[in-house]
C-alpha cells in the first residue's frame, strides 16, 4: 500500500552517474531514499529559518514519524470534519434523524465550514444477515435503506459514513464484518458510502494488526475512495502501525461528556503527536461540545485542544437543536483553520506548571512560519499563564504578532520573549503567533 514515488526519484538521480561512478550513485540513491520516505515537504522553512526558530525547535515539535506510513487513498489530507450519531443518540437513531441532521448541517452553515461527513454509528443494521449473507438495514428505523440516505446527503454535497466492527458482532450486537470484509465493503460501496468507522467489539482475541488490514484491502478493491476510520480504542498502540492501514486511528477508550474524560483523553492522545500527518491522524474520539456535561469554558477548551491536536472534528451533539453558544464554538472559523492547516503537524503540550501542572501551554507549527499557541488553565481558579519563547522554540529576540482566535483580534503587535494572560478556570485562550520577518533579516 505504500507509495512508490521512491523509485522514480532514485532512478532519476541514479541513471546518468551510475554509468560513470558507481559509488557516487549508491551514495545519491541512499540520500534520495532517506528523503523519499517523507512523501511530503515538511517544515523546510522552520528548519532553515534560524533567525526565527531556536535549535530546540525540532526537538519540541518532534515530527520524526510524520508521513512515514501512509494509506494512499487520497483522503484525509486534513483531519475529517462532520457529525456522528453516537455521542448524543447512541442506539436511538433512524433515517429521519440522519436526514434532519444533514438538513441542519446546511441550514446552520456548518457544512460550509467543512463539516461534511454525516456518520451513522452502531445500530443501523438488523440483528442478522440475510439469506445471501449480506448486512441489512433495520426495516423499522431505516425503511428506505442506506442507498436512499446516501443519495439524500449527496444531493446536499455532503458525504455519508457508516459503521461496522472488526469482530463477529458490533458493540450493540449487530453482525460484524470479520471474515466478511470483501462482501461488506462491496455492499457499502454499492450504496455510495464515503466513510467507514470500524469498531473493535467481539474480536475473538485476534490482534488488531491482523483484523484491520483486510478491510483496508477490501475497501481499496471497491475502487471507491472510502475514508477508513480505525476504532481499536488505542489498545495496540495503533499510531505505531495504523498509518498504512487507515486514515485515522482512535488512540484511547471512548470519550464521555465530562471534564475528567476530556482532559484524560487529551493527555493520552498527546503521546502520539509525532505520528500524525496528512493522510493519517490520531483520533482522541468525537466531540462532546453541546451535550450539556461541561461548561461553556470547558467546551471551548475541548474544541481548542482538539483543533490544535489535529483531531477529527466530528460533532457529537444534536445539531438540529443547538444553543447559540454551542454553534458559536463549533463555527469558530479561526480555530477550524488551525485544525485544517495544510502543514498538518499535530500540536502538543510544551509546558506545564502550577499545582498538579494545571497551568499548561500547548503549541504547534502552522504553515507560513506561524505557530498555534493555547494557554490552557486546568486549575480550579483563574491563573496567569505565560508562554516563554524558548518553550515555543522561538528565538527570544524575535518579535511576534499575536492574534486571539476567540476574541478575533490582534492582542499584541510585537511581543518579545514571552506572552502571558490571565485565564479563567477550565478555560483555554488560543492564539496564532506570527513571528515578524523584519526587513533587516532578509537584507542582512
Ligand atoms: C488502492 O491502493 C492503491 C495503492 O496504494 C492506491 O494507489 C489507490 O489509490 C487505492 N484506491 C482506493 C480507491 O483507495
Ligand atoms: C427517530 O429518532 C428520534 C431520536 O431518537 C426520535 O425522536 C424520533 O421519534 C424517531 N422517529 C421515528 C419515526 O421513529
Ligand atoms: C467518564 O470518563 C472518566 C475519565 O475516564 C471516568 O472516570 C468516568 O467514570 C466516566 N464516566 C462515565 C459515566 O462513564
Ligand atoms: C433542545 O435542547 C434543549 C436543551 O438545550 C432541551 O431542553 C430540549 O428538550 C431539546 N428539544 C428537542 C426537541 O430535542
Short mmCIF file of C-alpha atoms and ligand atoms in Angstrom, two decimals:
data_model
loop_
_atom_site.label_atom_id
_atom_site.label_comp_id
_atom_site.label_asym_id
_atom_site.label_seq_id
_atom_site.Cartn_x
_atom_site.Cartn_y
_atom_site.Cartn_z
CA UNK A 1 0.00 0.00 0.00
CA UNK A 2 2.96 2.30 0.31
CA UNK A 3 3.53 4.83 -2.37
CA UNK A 4 6.25 4.04 -4.82
CA UNK A 5 7.43 7.50 -5.63
CA UNK A 6 10.79 6.47 -4.12
CA UNK A 7 11.74 4.52 -7.18
CA UNK A 8 11.05 7.42 -9.53
CA UNK A 9 13.29 9.72 -7.59
CA UNK A 10 16.04 7.15 -7.28
CA UNK A 11 16.00 6.28 -10.94
CA UNK A 12 16.05 9.90 -11.97
CA UNK A 13 19.09 10.59 -9.88
CA UNK A 14 20.75 7.25 -10.42
CA UNK A 15 20.82 6.62 -14.13
CA UNK A 16 23.38 9.04 -15.55
CA UNK A 17 26.02 8.95 -12.79
CA UNK A 18 25.66 5.20 -12.35
CA UNK A 19 27.31 4.57 -15.63
CA UNK A 20 30.25 6.65 -14.54
CA UNK A 21 30.61 6.42 -10.79
CA UNK A 22 29.03 3.52 -9.00
CA UNK A 23 29.88 4.81 -5.55
CA UNK A 24 28.51 8.25 -6.15
CA UNK A 25 25.40 6.60 -7.46
CA UNK A 26 24.90 4.48 -4.35
CA UNK A 27 25.52 7.49 -2.18
CA UNK A 28 22.97 9.62 -4.00
CA UNK A 29 20.47 6.78 -4.01
CA UNK A 30 20.65 6.37 -0.28
CA UNK A 31 20.14 10.09 0.22
CA UNK A 32 17.20 10.16 -2.12
CA UNK A 33 15.72 7.13 -0.35
CA UNK A 34 16.03 8.83 3.01
CA UNK A 35 14.32 11.91 1.63
CA UNK A 36 11.66 9.97 -0.18
CA UNK A 37 10.46 8.12 2.93
CA UNK A 38 8.92 11.50 3.80
CA UNK A 39 6.46 11.90 0.98
CA UNK A 40 5.56 15.50 1.75
CA UNK A 41 7.61 18.65 2.08
CA UNK A 42 7.79 19.49 5.72
CA UNK A 43 8.87 22.30 7.96
CA UNK A 44 11.50 23.36 5.48
CA UNK A 45 11.16 26.97 6.43
CA UNK A 46 11.14 26.18 10.10
CA UNK A 47 14.32 24.16 9.79
CA UNK A 48 16.19 26.75 7.82
CA UNK A 49 14.86 29.88 9.42
CA UNK A 50 17.38 30.09 12.24
CA UNK A 51 16.68 33.78 12.74
CA UNK A 52 13.18 32.97 13.96
CA UNK A 53 13.38 29.50 15.42
CA UNK A 54 15.72 28.15 18.06
CA UNK A 55 17.83 24.99 17.70
CA UNK A 56 15.41 23.18 20.03
CA UNK A 57 12.50 23.65 17.63
CA UNK A 58 12.77 20.19 16.08
CA UNK A 59 13.01 18.55 19.47
CA UNK A 60 9.97 20.38 20.84
CA UNK A 61 7.90 19.51 17.79
CA UNK A 62 9.25 16.05 17.06
CA UNK A 63 7.85 15.10 13.67
CA UNK A 64 10.17 12.16 13.07
CA UNK A 65 7.25 9.90 12.16
CA UNK A 66 5.23 12.42 10.13
CA UNK A 67 4.25 10.98 6.79
CA UNK A 68 6.31 7.86 7.43
CA UNK A 69 3.49 5.46 6.74
CA UNK A 70 0.51 6.42 4.66
CA UNK A 71 -2.59 4.92 3.20
CA UNK A 72 -2.70 6.31 -0.30
CA UNK A 73 -6.41 6.52 -0.97
CA UNK A 74 -6.15 10.27 -1.49
CA UNK A 75 -8.29 11.11 1.57
CA UNK A 76 -7.63 12.78 4.92
CA UNK A 77 -5.20 15.42 3.69
CA UNK A 78 -6.61 17.36 6.66
CA UNK A 79 -8.49 15.86 9.63
CA UNK A 80 -12.03 14.75 8.84
CA UNK A 81 -14.92 17.05 9.80
CA UNK A 82 -18.58 16.22 10.18
CA UNK A 83 -21.03 14.67 12.61
CA UNK A 84 -21.54 11.24 14.17
CA UNK A 85 -24.72 9.93 15.77
CA UNK A 86 -23.28 8.11 18.79
CA UNK A 87 -22.45 10.70 21.47
CA UNK A 88 -25.96 12.14 21.57
CA UNK A 89 -28.29 9.47 20.15
CA UNK A 90 -26.45 6.21 20.93
CA UNK A 91 -28.75 3.48 19.57
CA UNK A 92 -31.81 5.74 19.17
CA UNK A 93 -31.29 6.54 15.50
CA UNK A 94 -33.40 6.34 12.37
CA UNK A 95 -33.36 7.76 8.87
CA UNK A 96 -35.37 10.81 9.92
CA UNK A 97 -32.70 11.87 12.41
CA UNK A 98 -29.96 11.35 9.83
CA UNK A 99 -31.80 13.39 7.18
CA UNK A 100 -32.74 16.17 9.59
CA UNK A 101 -29.12 16.33 10.71
CA UNK A 102 -27.98 16.68 7.10
CA UNK A 103 -30.55 19.48 6.68
CA UNK A 104 -29.29 21.16 9.86
CA UNK A 105 -25.66 21.00 8.74
CA UNK A 106 -26.72 23.06 5.74
CA UNK A 107 -29.11 25.48 7.48
CA UNK A 108 -26.68 26.29 10.32
CA UNK A 109 -23.86 26.96 7.87
CA UNK A 110 -21.70 24.25 9.44
CA UNK A 111 -21.41 22.34 6.16
CA UNK A 112 -19.92 25.41 4.51
CA UNK A 113 -17.27 25.48 7.25
CA UNK A 114 -16.16 21.95 6.34
CA UNK A 115 -18.40 19.65 8.40
CA UNK A 116 -19.38 17.37 5.53
CA UNK A 117 -19.40 13.79 6.84
CA UNK A 118 -22.77 12.58 8.16
CA UNK A 119 -21.76 9.42 10.01
CA UNK A 120 -24.19 6.76 11.18
CA UNK A 121 -22.78 4.85 14.14
CA UNK A 122 -23.88 1.49 15.58
CA UNK A 123 -27.49 0.17 15.41
CA UNK A 124 -28.36 0.81 11.77
CA UNK A 125 -28.50 -2.86 10.79
CA UNK A 126 -30.72 -5.82 11.56
CA UNK A 127 -29.60 -8.40 14.11
CA UNK A 128 -28.94 -10.99 11.43
CA UNK A 129 -27.58 -11.15 7.87
CA UNK A 130 -29.99 -12.08 5.05
CA UNK A 131 -30.06 -15.38 3.14
CA UNK A 132 -27.37 -14.04 0.81
CA UNK A 133 -25.23 -13.43 3.93
CA UNK A 134 -25.45 -9.64 3.49
CA UNK A 135 -25.90 -6.92 6.10
CA UNK A 136 -29.43 -5.49 6.05
CA UNK A 137 -30.60 -2.11 7.36
CA UNK A 138 -33.14 -2.32 10.19
CA UNK A 139 -36.52 -2.04 8.37
CA UNK A 140 -38.20 -0.29 11.29
CA UNK A 141 -35.68 2.54 11.61
CA UNK A 142 -34.16 2.71 8.09
CA UNK A 143 -37.10 1.59 5.90
CA UNK A 144 -35.79 3.41 2.79
CA UNK A 145 -32.36 1.77 3.04
CA UNK A 146 -28.86 3.21 3.15
CA UNK A 147 -28.58 3.92 -0.58
CA UNK A 148 -31.52 6.32 -0.35
CA UNK A 149 -29.84 8.10 2.57
CA UNK A 150 -26.57 8.35 0.65
CA UNK A 151 -28.44 9.86 -2.29
CA UNK A 152 -30.14 12.29 0.07
CA UNK A 153 -26.91 13.57 1.63
CA UNK A 154 -25.03 13.57 -1.67
CA UNK A 155 -27.71 15.82 -3.15
CA UNK A 156 -26.67 18.33 -0.48
CA UNK A 157 -22.97 17.90 -1.32
CA UNK A 158 -22.45 16.05 1.97
CA UNK A 159 -20.91 12.61 2.48
CA UNK A 160 -22.33 9.54 4.20
CA UNK A 161 -20.49 7.45 6.77
CA UNK A 162 -21.39 4.03 8.11
CA UNK A 163 -20.24 1.78 10.92
CA UNK A 164 -19.14 -1.80 11.30
CA UNK A 165 -16.88 -3.87 13.51
CA UNK A 166 -13.69 -5.91 13.13
CA UNK A 167 -15.30 -8.71 15.10
CA UNK A 168 -18.18 -11.16 14.86
CA UNK A 169 -20.65 -8.62 16.29
CA UNK A 170 -20.76 -4.85 16.67
CA UNK A 171 -20.74 -3.44 20.21
CA UNK A 172 -24.57 -3.34 20.13
CA UNK A 173 -24.60 -6.94 18.89
CA UNK A 174 -25.41 -6.42 15.21
CA UNK A 175 -23.44 -8.60 12.75
CA UNK A 176 -19.75 -7.63 12.47
CA UNK A 177 -17.59 -7.69 9.35
CA UNK A 178 -14.78 -10.00 10.50
CA UNK A 179 -14.35 -12.62 7.73
CA UNK A 180 -16.98 -10.73 5.66
CA UNK A 181 -14.74 -7.83 4.72
CA UNK A 182 -14.96 -8.18 0.94
CA UNK A 183 -18.77 -8.56 0.69
CA UNK A 184 -19.43 -5.83 3.23
CA UNK A 185 -17.05 -3.33 1.62
CA UNK A 186 -18.62 -4.09 -1.76
CA UNK A 187 -22.10 -3.53 -0.30
CA UNK A 188 -21.09 -0.21 1.34
CA UNK A 189 -19.55 0.97 -1.93
CA UNK A 190 -22.68 -0.06 -3.88
CA UNK A 191 -24.75 2.11 -1.53
CA UNK A 192 -22.45 5.09 -2.12
CA UNK A 193 -20.94 5.14 1.36
CA UNK A 194 -17.97 7.52 1.78
CA UNK A 195 -16.65 6.66 5.25
CA UNK A 196 -16.36 3.59 7.48
CA UNK A 197 -15.87 3.66 11.24
CA UNK A 198 -14.62 0.20 12.17
CA UNK A 199 -15.03 -0.82 15.82
CA UNK A 200 -13.38 -3.45 17.99
CA UNK A 201 -16.04 -5.45 19.90
CA UNK A 202 -16.37 -9.27 19.85
CA UNK A 203 -12.95 -9.60 18.25
CA UNK A 204 -12.22 -13.23 19.27
CA UNK A 205 -8.94 -12.08 20.83
CA UNK A 206 -7.32 -11.74 17.42
CA UNK A 207 -4.80 -8.83 17.39
CA UNK A 208 -5.94 -5.59 15.68
CA UNK A 209 -2.94 -5.73 13.35
CA UNK A 210 -4.48 -8.88 11.86
CA UNK A 211 -8.12 -7.75 11.83
CA UNK A 212 -7.89 -4.20 10.43
CA UNK A 213 -5.81 -4.61 7.21
CA UNK A 214 -8.29 -6.98 5.47
CA UNK A 215 -10.95 -4.24 5.50
CA UNK A 216 -8.42 -1.74 4.13
CA UNK A 217 -7.77 -4.08 1.22
CA UNK A 218 -11.49 -4.76 0.75
CA UNK A 219 -12.30 -1.02 0.68
CA UNK A 220 -9.47 -0.43 -1.75
CA UNK A 221 -10.74 -3.20 -4.03
CA UNK A 222 -14.12 -1.43 -4.37
CA UNK A 223 -12.27 1.39 -6.18
CA UNK A 224 -14.47 3.88 -4.35
CA UNK A 225 -12.46 6.22 -2.10
CA UNK A 226 -13.84 5.42 1.37
CA UNK A 227 -12.39 7.11 4.44
CA UNK A 228 -11.22 4.32 6.77
CA UNK A 229 -11.52 5.23 10.46
CA UNK A 230 -9.97 2.65 12.80
CA UNK A 231 -11.54 2.34 16.24
CA UNK A 232 -9.48 -0.19 18.19
CA UNK A 233 -9.52 2.09 21.27
CA UNK A 234 -5.73 2.54 21.30
CA UNK A 235 -5.25 -0.94 22.77
CA UNK A 236 -2.38 -1.96 20.48
CA UNK A 237 -0.72 1.49 20.10
CA UNK A 238 -2.16 1.99 16.60
CA UNK A 239 -0.07 5.12 15.92
CA UNK A 240 2.87 2.72 15.54
CA UNK A 241 1.29 0.73 12.69
CA UNK A 242 -2.08 2.11 11.59
CA UNK A 243 -0.78 4.85 9.30
CA UNK A 244 -0.58 2.40 6.42
CA UNK A 245 -3.88 0.79 7.38
CA UNK A 246 -6.33 3.65 7.98
CA UNK A 247 -6.91 7.38 7.60
CA UNK A 248 -7.32 7.85 11.36
CA UNK A 249 -6.97 5.66 14.40
CA UNK A 250 -8.52 6.04 17.85
CA UNK A 251 -5.79 6.42 20.46
CA UNK A 252 -7.98 5.96 23.55
CA UNK A 253 -11.09 4.49 25.09
CA UNK A 254 -14.44 6.20 24.43
CA UNK A 255 -14.82 9.82 25.47
CA UNK A 256 -17.72 10.78 27.77
CA UNK A 257 -19.30 14.17 28.35
CA UNK A 258 -17.17 15.19 31.33
CA UNK A 259 -14.16 17.37 32.04
CA UNK A 260 -12.32 14.38 33.58
CA UNK A 261 -12.76 12.27 30.46
CA UNK A 262 -11.87 15.05 28.03
CA UNK A 263 -8.65 16.06 29.83
CA UNK A 264 -7.53 12.45 30.34
CA UNK A 265 -8.01 11.71 26.66
CA UNK A 266 -6.18 14.86 25.56
CA UNK A 267 -3.13 13.77 27.57
CA UNK A 268 -3.23 10.19 26.24
CA UNK A 269 -3.52 11.37 22.64
CA UNK A 270 -0.66 13.85 23.10
CA UNK A 271 1.82 10.98 23.42
CA UNK A 272 1.46 10.10 19.72
CA UNK A 273 1.83 13.61 18.26
CA UNK A 274 4.86 12.77 16.13
CA UNK A 275 2.88 10.15 14.16
CA UNK A 276 0.14 12.39 12.77
CA UNK A 277 0.24 13.93 9.32
CA UNK A 278 -1.68 14.36 6.07
CA UNK A 279 -3.27 11.02 5.21
CA UNK A 280 -3.41 9.68 8.78
CA UNK A 281 -4.49 11.25 12.07
CA UNK A 282 -4.56 10.37 15.76
CA UNK A 283 -8.20 10.22 16.87
CA UNK A 284 -8.97 11.12 20.52
CA UNK A 285 -12.68 10.45 19.80
CA UNK A 286 -15.60 12.63 18.81
CA UNK A 287 -16.61 16.00 20.20
CA UNK A 288 -18.94 16.32 23.20
CA UNK A 289 -19.46 20.08 22.66
CA UNK A 290 -23.14 20.87 23.16
CA UNK A 291 -24.15 17.74 25.08
CA UNK A 292 -24.55 19.50 28.44
CA UNK A 293 -21.99 17.80 30.68
CA UNK A 294 -19.40 20.59 30.56
CA UNK A 295 -19.45 24.37 30.92
CA UNK A 296 -19.03 26.82 28.06
CA UNK A 297 -15.37 27.37 29.04
CA UNK A 298 -14.74 23.64 29.21
CA UNK A 299 -16.28 23.03 25.81
CA UNK A 300 -14.28 25.89 24.37
CA UNK A 301 -11.11 24.28 25.76
CA UNK A 302 -12.20 20.89 24.39
CA UNK A 303 -12.72 22.34 20.90
CA UNK A 304 -9.49 24.40 21.02
CA UNK A 305 -7.31 21.48 22.04
CA UNK A 306 -8.93 19.03 19.60
CA UNK A 307 -8.31 21.52 16.79
CA UNK A 308 -4.70 22.08 17.88
CA UNK A 309 -4.09 18.30 18.12
CA UNK A 310 -5.29 17.85 14.52
CA UNK A 311 -8.04 15.59 15.84
CA UNK A 312 -11.04 14.74 13.68
CA UNK A 313 -13.72 17.39 14.28
CA UNK A 314 -16.78 15.17 14.42
CA UNK A 315 -19.66 16.93 16.15
CA UNK A 316 -21.42 14.71 18.68
CA UNK A 317 -24.46 16.75 19.70
CA UNK A 318 -27.97 17.12 18.27
CA UNK A 319 -27.28 19.82 15.73
CA UNK A 320 -31.00 20.13 14.96
CA UNK A 321 -31.32 21.73 18.39
CA UNK A 322 -28.11 23.56 19.31
CA UNK A 323 -27.80 26.55 21.61
CA UNK A 324 -26.26 29.73 20.22
CA UNK A 325 -23.24 29.09 22.48
CA UNK A 326 -22.70 25.63 21.03
CA UNK A 327 -22.90 26.94 17.48
CA UNK A 328 -20.52 29.75 18.36
CA UNK A 329 -17.88 27.25 19.49
CA UNK A 330 -18.29 24.82 16.61
CA UNK A 331 -18.32 27.55 13.97
CA UNK A 332 -15.18 29.42 15.01
CA UNK A 333 -13.52 29.61 11.60
CA UNK A 334 -10.15 30.66 13.01
CA UNK A 335 -9.97 27.60 15.27
CA UNK A 336 -11.16 25.37 12.43
CA UNK A 337 -8.41 26.92 10.30
CA UNK A 338 -5.81 25.69 12.79
CA UNK A 339 -7.22 22.16 12.56
CA UNK A 340 -7.31 22.24 8.77
CA UNK A 341 -3.92 23.92 8.27
CA UNK A 342 -2.10 22.47 5.28
CA UNK A 343 1.08 21.67 7.21
CA UNK A 344 -0.79 19.01 9.20
CA UNK A 345 1.55 18.83 12.19
CA UNK A 346 -0.12 17.86 15.48
CA UNK A 347 0.33 20.46 18.23
CA UNK A 348 1.27 19.27 21.69
CA UNK A 349 1.75 20.12 25.35
CA UNK A 350 5.03 22.03 25.55
CA UNK A 351 4.96 23.31 29.13
CA UNK A 352 3.09 22.74 32.39
CA UNK A 353 3.47 24.45 35.75
CA UNK A 354 1.45 25.29 38.86
CA UNK A 355 -0.39 22.90 41.21
CA UNK A 356 -0.67 19.44 39.58
CA UNK A 357 0.86 21.03 36.47
CA UNK A 358 -2.55 22.54 35.75
CA UNK A 359 -1.26 25.70 34.01
CA UNK A 360 -0.42 24.45 30.55
CA UNK A 361 0.97 25.71 27.27
CA UNK A 362 0.11 23.70 24.16
CA UNK A 363 1.56 24.67 20.79
CA UNK A 364 2.31 23.51 17.29
CA UNK A 365 3.75 24.66 13.97
CA UNK A 366 1.43 26.00 11.26
CA UNK A 367 2.08 26.77 7.62
CA UNK A 368 3.68 30.11 6.77
CA UNK A 369 6.16 30.12 9.67
CA UNK A 370 3.32 30.54 12.18
CA UNK A 371 2.61 28.79 15.48
CA UNK A 372 -0.65 27.99 17.24
CA UNK A 373 -0.42 28.54 21.00
CA UNK A 374 -3.04 27.60 23.59
CA UNK A 375 -2.86 28.69 27.22
CA UNK A 376 -4.99 26.08 28.99
CA UNK A 377 -5.96 26.55 32.62
CA UNK A 378 -6.84 23.16 34.06
CA UNK A 379 -6.78 24.54 37.63
CA UNK A 380 -9.96 25.31 39.57
CA UNK A 381 -9.12 29.02 39.93
CA UNK A 382 -8.06 31.73 37.49
CA UNK A 383 -4.35 31.75 36.68
CA UNK A 384 -1.77 33.82 34.83
CA UNK A 385 -0.27 31.53 32.22
CA UNK A 386 2.83 32.61 30.33
CA UNK A 387 4.46 31.15 27.25
CA UNK A 388 8.18 31.83 27.07
CA UNK A 389 9.66 31.97 23.58
CA UNK A 390 12.21 29.25 24.41
CA UNK A 391 9.37 26.89 25.37
CA UNK A 392 7.79 27.54 21.96
CA UNK A 393 11.03 27.08 20.00
CA UNK A 394 11.30 30.78 19.11
CA UNK A 395 14.48 32.83 19.33
CA UNK A 396 13.96 35.10 22.35
CA UNK A 397 14.67 38.30 20.40
CA UNK A 398 12.03 37.63 17.79
CA UNK A 399 9.11 40.00 17.66
CA UNK A 400 5.73 38.28 17.34
CA UNK A 401 2.30 39.43 16.27
CA UNK A 402 -0.36 37.62 18.33
CA UNK A 403 -3.93 37.07 17.24
CA UNK A 404 -6.54 35.82 19.71
CA UNK A 405 -8.72 33.22 17.98
CA UNK A 406 -11.64 33.57 20.41
CA UNK A 407 -11.59 37.38 20.61
CA UNK A 408 -10.93 37.60 16.86
CA UNK A 409 -8.45 40.37 17.44
CA UNK A 410 -4.71 41.13 17.43
CA UNK A 411 -3.81 41.35 21.12
CA UNK A 412 -0.11 42.17 20.73
CA UNK A 413 1.64 43.61 17.69
CA UNK A 414 5.24 43.00 18.65
CA UNK A 415 5.61 40.81 21.71
CA UNK A 416 9.16 39.78 22.56
CA UNK A 417 10.50 36.90 24.69
CA UNK A 418 7.21 35.91 26.39
CA UNK A 419 3.45 36.38 26.36
CA UNK A 420 1.07 35.73 29.20
CA UNK A 421 -2.52 36.33 30.19
CA UNK A 422 -4.96 35.51 32.95
CA UNK A 423 -7.12 32.51 32.01
CA UNK A 424 -10.41 31.60 33.70
CA UNK A 425 -10.64 28.18 35.41
CA UNK A 426 -11.01 25.34 32.89
CA UNK A 427 -10.84 27.82 30.02
CA UNK A 428 -8.36 27.95 27.19
CA UNK A 429 -7.05 31.02 25.37
CA UNK A 430 -5.89 30.31 21.84
CA UNK A 431 -3.62 32.32 19.55
CA UNK A 432 -1.79 32.36 16.28
CA UNK A 433 1.76 33.62 16.67
CA UNK A 434 3.25 35.20 13.55
CA UNK A 435 6.95 35.96 14.01
CA UNK A 436 7.83 39.15 12.19
CA UNK A 437 10.18 38.69 9.29
CA UNK A 438 11.88 42.05 9.68
CA UNK A 439 13.29 43.60 6.51
CA UNK A 440 16.69 43.76 8.16
CA UNK A 441 16.72 39.97 8.47
CA UNK A 442 16.34 39.38 4.78
CA UNK A 443 18.67 42.23 3.82
CA UNK A 444 21.45 41.11 6.15
C1 LIG B 1 -5.83 1.46 -3.67
O1 LIG B 1 -4.47 1.35 -3.30
C2 LIG B 1 -3.56 1.85 -4.26
C3 LIG B 1 -2.15 1.53 -3.81
O2 LIG B 1 -1.86 2.15 -2.58
C4 LIG B 1 -3.79 3.35 -4.41
O3 LIG B 1 -2.94 3.87 -5.39
C5 LIG B 1 -5.23 3.59 -4.80
O4 LIG B 1 -5.49 4.98 -4.84
C6 LIG B 1 -6.18 2.93 -3.81
N1 LIG B 1 -7.54 3.10 -4.27
C7 LIG B 1 -8.55 3.41 -3.46
C8 LIG B 1 -9.87 3.55 -4.10
O5 LIG B 1 -8.42 3.54 -2.25
C1 LIG B 2 -36.30 8.90 15.25
O1 LIG B 2 -35.36 9.07 16.29
C2 LIG B 2 -35.54 10.25 17.06
C3 LIG B 2 -34.37 10.38 18.01
O2 LIG B 2 -34.20 9.24 18.78
C4 LIG B 2 -36.89 10.20 17.75
O3 LIG B 2 -37.10 11.38 18.46
C5 LIG B 2 -38.00 10.03 16.71
O4 LIG B 2 -39.24 9.83 17.34
C6 LIG B 2 -37.71 8.83 15.81
N1 LIG B 2 -38.65 8.86 14.69
C7 LIG B 2 -39.24 7.76 14.27
C8 LIG B 2 -40.13 7.94 13.10
O5 LIG B 2 -39.04 6.68 14.77
C1 LIG B 3 -16.02 9.23 32.09
O1 LIG B 3 -14.63 9.16 31.98
C2 LIG B 3 -13.95 9.39 33.21
C3 LIG B 3 -12.47 9.50 32.93
O2 LIG B 3 -12.01 8.47 32.12
C4 LIG B 3 -14.30 8.26 34.17
O3 LIG B 3 -13.65 8.47 35.41
C5 LIG B 3 -15.80 8.23 34.37
O4 LIG B 3 -16.14 7.10 35.15
C6 LIG B 3 -16.52 8.13 33.05
N1 LIG B 3 -17.94 8.33 33.27
C7 LIG B 3 -18.85 7.55 32.76
C8 LIG B 3 -20.27 7.90 33.06
O5 LIG B 3 -18.57 6.58 32.07
C1 LIG B 4 -33.50 21.03 22.69
O1 LIG B 4 -32.45 21.21 23.65
C2 LIG B 4 -32.88 21.63 24.93
C3 LIG B 4 -31.65 21.80 25.80
O2 LIG B 4 -30.77 22.71 25.20
C4 LIG B 4 -33.81 20.57 25.53
O3 LIG B 4 -34.29 21.02 26.78
C5 LIG B 4 -34.97 20.32 24.59
O4 LIG B 4 -35.74 19.24 25.08
C6 LIG B 4 -34.45 19.96 23.20
N1 LIG B 4 -35.56 19.84 22.27
C7 LIG B 4 -35.72 18.79 21.46
C8 LIG B 4 -36.89 18.85 20.55
O5 LIG B 4 -34.96 17.84 21.47
#
